[in-house]
């Protein structure tokens, strides 16, 4: 069913608050999740509320935690995320990173042991809104691997996102924000929930054979795995996210001696660059715009309406979904309401108040 974004934010805020998240924090996390839905990434939207609630109630994620500086080397900061909520701790890390980049021209922020950061593009966009170029290597830890190494059969990684953004004065930043698997795990979950299939090269079955059935990853008999995107090249980037984001960023990779309590955690190494420190910002911006014009002027291939830049699909989705609402499938909504119940709320009254028109 189509649900207006503001309603989803309010519903998620109330559920998170009931699970023990302070009100302003709950609202910030709910905004973060719904923003992901608006940008077209349902994998990182309100469908995660049940997992967040479960992790908080189990004590794996600590909703009152704020960033701690472990080591301060000026332009380089090592930060402890303390299993705090990713949105909150992640933005605090970006604030520190931009402060240091203003002072030194560049900063390197190693953030370790933080609760699920969600859509990494949000952190890059936050930096871009303030004029900074940024790159983010992220690994995913805390639960069992889901993804094969290129050429292998066994699960060795999760979905290790990589993100990079270049600011534009009007706010239409160029944002490359992606899982290094062919698709994000949450998109396999969404396909599983909706009873549909996943695109080619996304999954393998237990024998390492290509499959488009999401039950290879979710469901009772799931024994398959995800695939890195782009053969050996995407796999190479996935490895670098593990080693740079995980080992260097948080001293915490997915190797089996590290803890796996079940809650999704991230480590992120961010490099934040102040273009002013490099040279003439106006000349940089003009060069960016000239190249973007050149890219957009390309004749689209057959069946394609126009050539896009990274970040364009999210902007288009945002406009469309802000107007029409976010489509939440019945099963995901049911899980969200179940999590509300686990957190101590009465689902029937939520259904009535938010006009959700479903039975639990
Ligand atoms: P995706 O495949 O939908 O998009 C990846 C990138 O490609 C985006 O930057 C998008 O703008 C760009 N793109 C898409 N179509 C394009 C086109 N036609 N032309 C030009 N550019 C185009 O994204 P994904 O890999 O499914 O990742 C989804 C989200 O999942 C991301 O926000 C990512 O940060 C998040 N994620 C988070 C975690 C975590 O642990 N926190 C893990 C994995 C993924």
XYZ file of N, CA and C in Angstrom, residues 30-172:
429
model
N 14.383 7.557 12.029
C 13.200 7.337 11.181
C 13.328 8.140 9.883
N 13.783 9.381 9.983
C 14.004 10.216 8.789
C 14.984 9.550 7.834
N 16.059 9.024 8.415
C 17.123 8.369 7.636
C 16.551 7.185 6.855
N 15.736 6.377 7.538
C 15.159 5.189 6.900
C 14.168 5.590 5.805
N 13.295 6.541 6.123
C 12.280 6.925 5.133
C 12.929 7.647 3.951
N 13.993 8.394 4.222
C 14.724 9.031 3.115
C 15.244 7.964 2.135
N 15.707 6.827 2.694
C 16.167 5.730 1.827
C 15.005 5.202 0.986
N 13.814 5.050 1.600
C 12.643 4.648 0.809
C 12.368 5.670 -0.299
N 12.388 6.953 0.068
C 12.085 7.985 -0.930
C 13.083 7.935 -2.076
N 14.339 7.645 -1.751
C 15.380 7.629 -2.793
C 15.372 6.328 -3.582
N 14.424 5.454 -3.284
C 14.271 4.235 -4.084
C 14.953 3.024 -3.486
N 15.567 3.167 -2.304
C 16.281 2.046 -1.699
C 15.470 1.462 -0.535
N 14.417 0.727 -0.903
C 13.564 0.117 0.124
C 14.363 -0.841 0.996
N 15.458 -1.372 0.428
C 16.331 -2.264 1.195
C 16.850 -1.581 2.455
N 16.930 -0.270 2.448
C 17.488 0.465 3.589
C 16.472 1.410 4.214
N 15.192 1.083 3.978
C 14.122 1.920 4.497
C 13.477 1.355 5.747
N 12.192 1.649 5.898
C 11.481 1.295 7.131
C 11.368 -0.219 7.346
N 11.645 -0.997 6.303
C 11.675 -2.453 6.469
C 12.735 -2.890 7.464
N 13.648 -1.970 7.809
C 14.695 -2.298 8.787
C 14.263 -2.038 10.225
N 13.107 -1.404 10.402
C 12.666 -1.097 11.775
C 12.639 -2.364 12.645
N 12.076 -3.491 12.155
C 12.066 -4.684 13.019
C 13.473 -5.129 13.440
N 14.427 -5.074 12.508
C 15.805 -5.486 12.856
C 16.405 -4.504 13.865
N 16.146 -3.216 13.690
C 16.678 -2.221 14.630
C 16.072 -2.447 16.028
N 14.760 -2.665 16.059
C 14.089 -2.876 17.352
C 14.660 -4.121 18.036
N 14.796 -5.203 17.262
C 15.315 -6.456 17.843
C 16.729 -6.246 18.388
N 17.578 -5.540 17.632
C 18.968 -5.323 18.069
C 19.034 -4.451 19.322
N 18.128 -3.475 19.386
C 18.121 -2.585 20.563
C 17.633 -3.354 21.793
N 16.536 -4.089 21.609
C 15.974 -4.823 22.757
C 16.924 -5.914 23.245
N 17.723 -6.461 22.320
C 18.695 -7.501 22.713
C 19.949 -6.887 23.343
N 20.043 -5.563 23.299
C 21.205 -4.883 23.891
C 22.418 -4.849 22.969
N 22.237 -5.275 21.703
C 23.367 -5.262 20.775
C 23.629 -3.862 20.217
N 22.573 -3.065 20.129
C 22.702 -1.678 19.659
C 22.290 -0.775 20.815
N 23.116 0.268 21.055
C 22.889 1.112 22.235
C 22.415 2.502 21.786
N 21.133 2.775 21.988
C 20.537 3.983 21.408
C 20.967 5.297 22.064
N 21.649 5.233 23.214
C 22.072 6.474 23.875
C 23.545 6.801 23.595
N 24.202 5.953 22.817
C 25.652 6.096 22.623
C 25.989 7.224 21.649
N 27.051 7.955 21.973
C 27.582 8.986 21.060
C 29.040 8.677 20.763
N 29.555 9.380 19.781
C 30.902 9.102 19.282
C 31.980 9.359 20.354
N 32.988 8.511 20.368
C 34.141 8.706 21.260
C 35.399 8.799 20.406
N 36.277 9.769 20.721
C 37.541 9.847 19.990
C 38.534 8.885 20.640
N 39.064 7.939 19.860
C 40.045 6.979 20.385
C 41.451 7.517 20.216
N 41.699 8.114 19.037
C 43.028 8.646 18.761
C 42.873 9.871 17.869
N 43.552 10.951 18.267
C 43.435 12.213 17.527
C 44.796 12.585 16.969
N 44.940 12.466 15.646
C 46.206 12.845 15.013
C 46.009 14.064 14.118
N 45.062 14.910 14.477
C 44.821 16.135 13.707
C 43.909 15.870 12.526
N 44.521 15.668 11.359
C 43.695 15.396 10.176
C 43.158 13.968 10.179
N 43.736 13.149 11.022
C 43.291 11.743 11.093
C 42.676 11.491 12.470
N 41.464 10.963 12.453
C 40.785 10.664 13.720
C 40.359 9.210 13.736
N 40.590 8.562 14.863
C 40.082 7.211 15.041
C 38.924 7.287 16.040
N 37.751 6.827 15.628
C 36.537 7.011 16.429
C 35.913 5.675 16.807
N 35.415 5.614 18.041
C 34.722 4.413 18.528
C 33.217 4.650 18.411
N 32.557 3.768 17.681
C 31.109 3.909 17.494
C 30.295 3.316 18.630
N 30.929 2.468 19.455
C 30.272 1.952 20.665
C 28.944 1.258 20.412
N 28.761 0.647 19.226
C 27.499 0.018 18.807
C 26.294 0.960 18.968
N 26.570 2.265 18.782
C 25.466 3.232 18.787
C 24.707 3.184 17.475
N 23.590 3.878 17.419
C 22.782 3.907 16.196
C 23.567 4.589 15.066
N 23.639 3.921 13.920
C 24.504 4.363 12.834
C 24.238 5.774 12.369
N 22.970 6.121 12.235
C 22.637 7.460 11.743
C 23.243 8.541 12.648
N 23.108 8.353 13.952
C 23.515 9.374 14.915
C 25.047 9.435 15.000
N 25.645 8.291 15.263
C 27.094 8.234 15.441
C 27.794 8.571 14.117
N 27.219 8.100 13.001
C 27.809 8.367 11.690
C 27.829 9.851 11.363
N 26.736 10.549 11.657
C 26.688 11.996 11.383
C 27.643 12.754 12.321
N 27.746 12.288 13.563
C 28.710 12.921 14.479
C 30.126 12.767 13.924
N 30.409 11.596 13.356
C 31.733 11.359 12.756
C 31.960 12.296 11.572
N 30.914 12.491 10.758
C 31.050 13.389 9.596
C 31.274 14.838 10.050
N 30.588 15.238 11.127
C 30.793 16.608 11.638
C 32.252 16.806 12.037
N 32.797 15.825 12.757
C 34.205 15.918 13.160
C 35.112 15.911 11.926
N 34.765 15.065 10.956
C 35.578 14.954 9.743
C 35.617 16.255 8.956
N 34.457 16.904 8.847
C 34.422 18.172 8.089
C 35.148 19.282 8.853
N 35.022 19.263 10.168
C 35.744 20.255 10.992
C 37.251 20.123 10.736
N 37.745 18.867 10.735
C 39.185 18.654 10.519
C 39.582 18.953 9.071
N 38.700 18.647 8.125
C 39.015 18.930 6.714
C 39.100 20.440 6.478
N 38.259 21.208 7.202
C 38.343 22.675 7.094
C 39.698 23.167 7.586
N 40.196 22.540 8.671
C 41.479 22.971 9.252
C 42.671 22.528 8.408
N 42.617 21.296 7.903
C 43.807 20.697 7.283
C 43.680 20.513 5.769
N 42.512 20.783 5.220
C 42.300 20.570 3.790
C 41.791 19.178 3.477
N 42.115 18.237 4.345
C 41.667 16.847 4.149
C 41.582 16.180 5.520
N 40.674 15.248 5.651
C 40.651 14.459 6.891
C 40.391 13.002 6.547
N 40.854 12.166 7.454
C 40.618 10.726 7.315
C 39.968 10.269 8.620
N 38.751 9.775 8.512
C 37.971 9.446 9.703
C 37.743 7.938 9.747
N 38.332 7.308 10.736
C 38.173 5.859 10.896
C 37.131 5.617 11.979
N 35.970 5.161 11.563
C 34.861 4.941 12.502
C 34.635 3.442 12.645
N 34.788 2.948 13.869
C 34.656 1.503 14.084
C 33.479 1.131 14.955
N 32.950 -0.092 14.725
C 32.013 -0.696 15.662
C 30.736 0.120 15.851
N 30.134 0.499 14.734
C 28.932 1.326 14.809
C 27.738 0.496 14.338
N 26.548 0.800 14.880
C 25.334 0.122 14.413
C 25.099 0.432 12.939
N 24.296 -0.378 12.294
C 24.035 -0.275 10.850
C 23.898 1.188 10.397
N 24.717 1.572 9.425
C 24.733 2.972 8.975
C 23.642 3.256 7.951
N 22.989 2.221 7.457
C 21.922 2.438 6.477
C 22.485 2.881 5.140
N 21.790 3.839 4.529
C 22.199 4.328 3.197
C 23.438 5.202 3.353
N 24.571 4.732 2.861
C 25.831 5.457 3.060
C 25.793 6.804 2.325
N 25.044 6.861 1.216
C 24.941 8.118 0.463
C 24.513 9.294 1.332
N 23.747 9.032 2.390
C 23.293 10.125 3.257
C 24.482 10.850 3.890
N 25.537 10.098 4.214
C 26.703 10.709 4.865
C 27.517 11.503 3.840
N 27.622 10.953 2.633
C 28.337 11.652 1.560
C 27.584 12.924 1.154
N 26.259 12.837 1.107
C 25.450 14.011 0.738
C 25.573 15.097 1.808
N 25.630 14.681 3.058
C 25.788 15.636 4.166
C 27.098 16.415 3.995
N 28.160 15.702 3.613
C 29.451 16.357 3.368
C 29.357 17.234 2.113
N 28.720 16.713 1.065
C 28.622 17.462 -0.197
C 27.809 18.743 -0.005
N 26.772 18.678 0.825
C 25.955 19.885 1.082
C 26.822 21.006 1.650
N 27.911 20.640 2.300
C 28.798 21.651 2.875
C 30.063 21.844 2.024
N 30.007 21.362 0.796
C 31.057 21.654 -0.181
C 32.208 20.666 -0.234
N 32.128 19.555 0.515
C 33.249 18.616 0.584
C 33.071 17.443 -0.382
N 34.190 17.049 -0.975
C 34.253 15.777 -1.716
C 34.518 14.697 -0.670
N 33.883 13.552 -0.784
C 34.185 12.491 0.195
C 34.122 11.108 -0.432
N 34.900 10.216 0.167
C 34.926 8.806 -0.240
C 34.779 7.957 1.018
N 33.994 6.903 0.935
C 33.700 6.089 2.123
C 33.853 4.609 1.793
N 34.778 3.967 2.479
C 34.939 2.516 2.374
C 34.261 1.909 3.598
N 33.348 0.994 3.377
C 32.561 0.456 4.497
C 32.581 -1.078 4.441
N 32.736 -1.717 5.608
C 32.477 -3.161 5.636
C 31.302 -3.445 6.562
N 30.798 -4.636 6.456
C 29.619 -5.030 7.235
C 30.020 -6.238 8.075
N 29.770 -6.164 9.377
C 30.150 -7.236 10.294
C 29.009 -7.495 11.280
N 29.244 -8.415 12.201
C 28.281 -8.635 13.286
C 27.388 -9.839 13.060
N 27.286 -10.271 11.804
C 26.550 -11.518 11.577
C 27.275 -12.349 10.525
N 26.757 -13.539 10.256
C 27.456 -14.458 9.350
C 27.519 -13.907 7.934
N 28.569 -14.287 7.192
C 28.696 -13.790 5.821
C 27.574 -14.267 4.909
N 27.389 -13.531 3.828
C 26.303 -13.837 2.881
C 26.820 -13.966 1.456
N 28.098 -13.629 1.233
C 28.568 -13.367 -0.127
C 29.839 -14.156 -0.431
N 29.890 -14.727 -1.632
C 31.082 -15.496 -2.019
C 32.226 -14.563 -2.417
N 33.443 -15.039 -2.288
C 34.600 -14.400 -2.921
C 34.582 -14.810 -4.393
N 35.049 -13.935 -5.264
C 35.066 -14.247 -6.700
C 35.862 -15.536 -6.925
N 35.256 -16.466 -7.607
C 35.939 -17.733 -7.873
C 35.743 -18.762 -6.771
N 35.047 -18.379 -5.680
C 34.856 -19.308 -4.568
C 33.403 -19.740 -4.437
N 33.161 -20.622 -3.498
C 31.793 -21.081 -3.228
C 31.331 -20.670 -1.842
N 32.290 -20.467 -0.924
C 31.917 -20.262 0.476
C 31.668 -18.787 0.761
N 30.780 -18.540 1.700
C 30.453 -17.168 2.096
C 31.630 -16.569 2.874
N 32.087 -15.405 2.445
C 33.233 -14.771 3.105
C 33.024 -13.299 3.445
N 32.027 -12.669 2.848
C 31.790 -11.232 3.040
C 30.301 -10.996 3.261
N 29.966 -9.728 3.599
C 28.547 -9.347 3.560
C 28.375 -8.471 2.305
N 27.969 -7.228 2.391
C 27.688 -6.493 1.134
C 28.551 -5.248 0.959
N 29.473 -5.029 1.869
C 30.458 -3.948 1.830
C 30.178 -2.772 0.882
N 29.465 -1.758 1.339
C 29.185 -0.638 0.439
C 30.377 0.295 0.235
N 30.408 0.909 -0.931
C 31.409 1.929 -1.269
C 30.631 3.158 -1.721
N 31.132 4.336 -1.332
C 30.412 5.561 -1.684
C 31.396 6.693 -1.933
N 31.065 7.541 -2.884
C 31.920 8.667 -3.226
C 31.018 9.790 -3.745
N 31.254 11.027 -3.311
C 30.386 12.117 -3.781
C 31.191 13.356 -4.146
N 30.744 14.018 -5.201
C 31.320 15.299 -5.626
C 30.211 16.342 -5.536
N 30.464 17.439 -4.786
C 29.393 18.415 -4.576
C 29.143 19.281 -5.808
N 27.889 19.710 -5.943
C 27.540 20.719 -6.952
C 26.797 21.829 -6.227
N 27.039 23.078 -6.593
C 26.472 24.206 -5.849
C 24.943 24.153 -5.720
N 24.242 23.670 -6.736
C 22.777 23.631 -6.662
C 22.240 22.489 -5.813
N 23.113 21.606 -5.309
C 22.663 20.508 -4.442
C 22.448 19.197 -5.184
N 22.522 19.225 -6.529
C 22.345 17.971 -7.275
C 23.697 17.271 -7.377
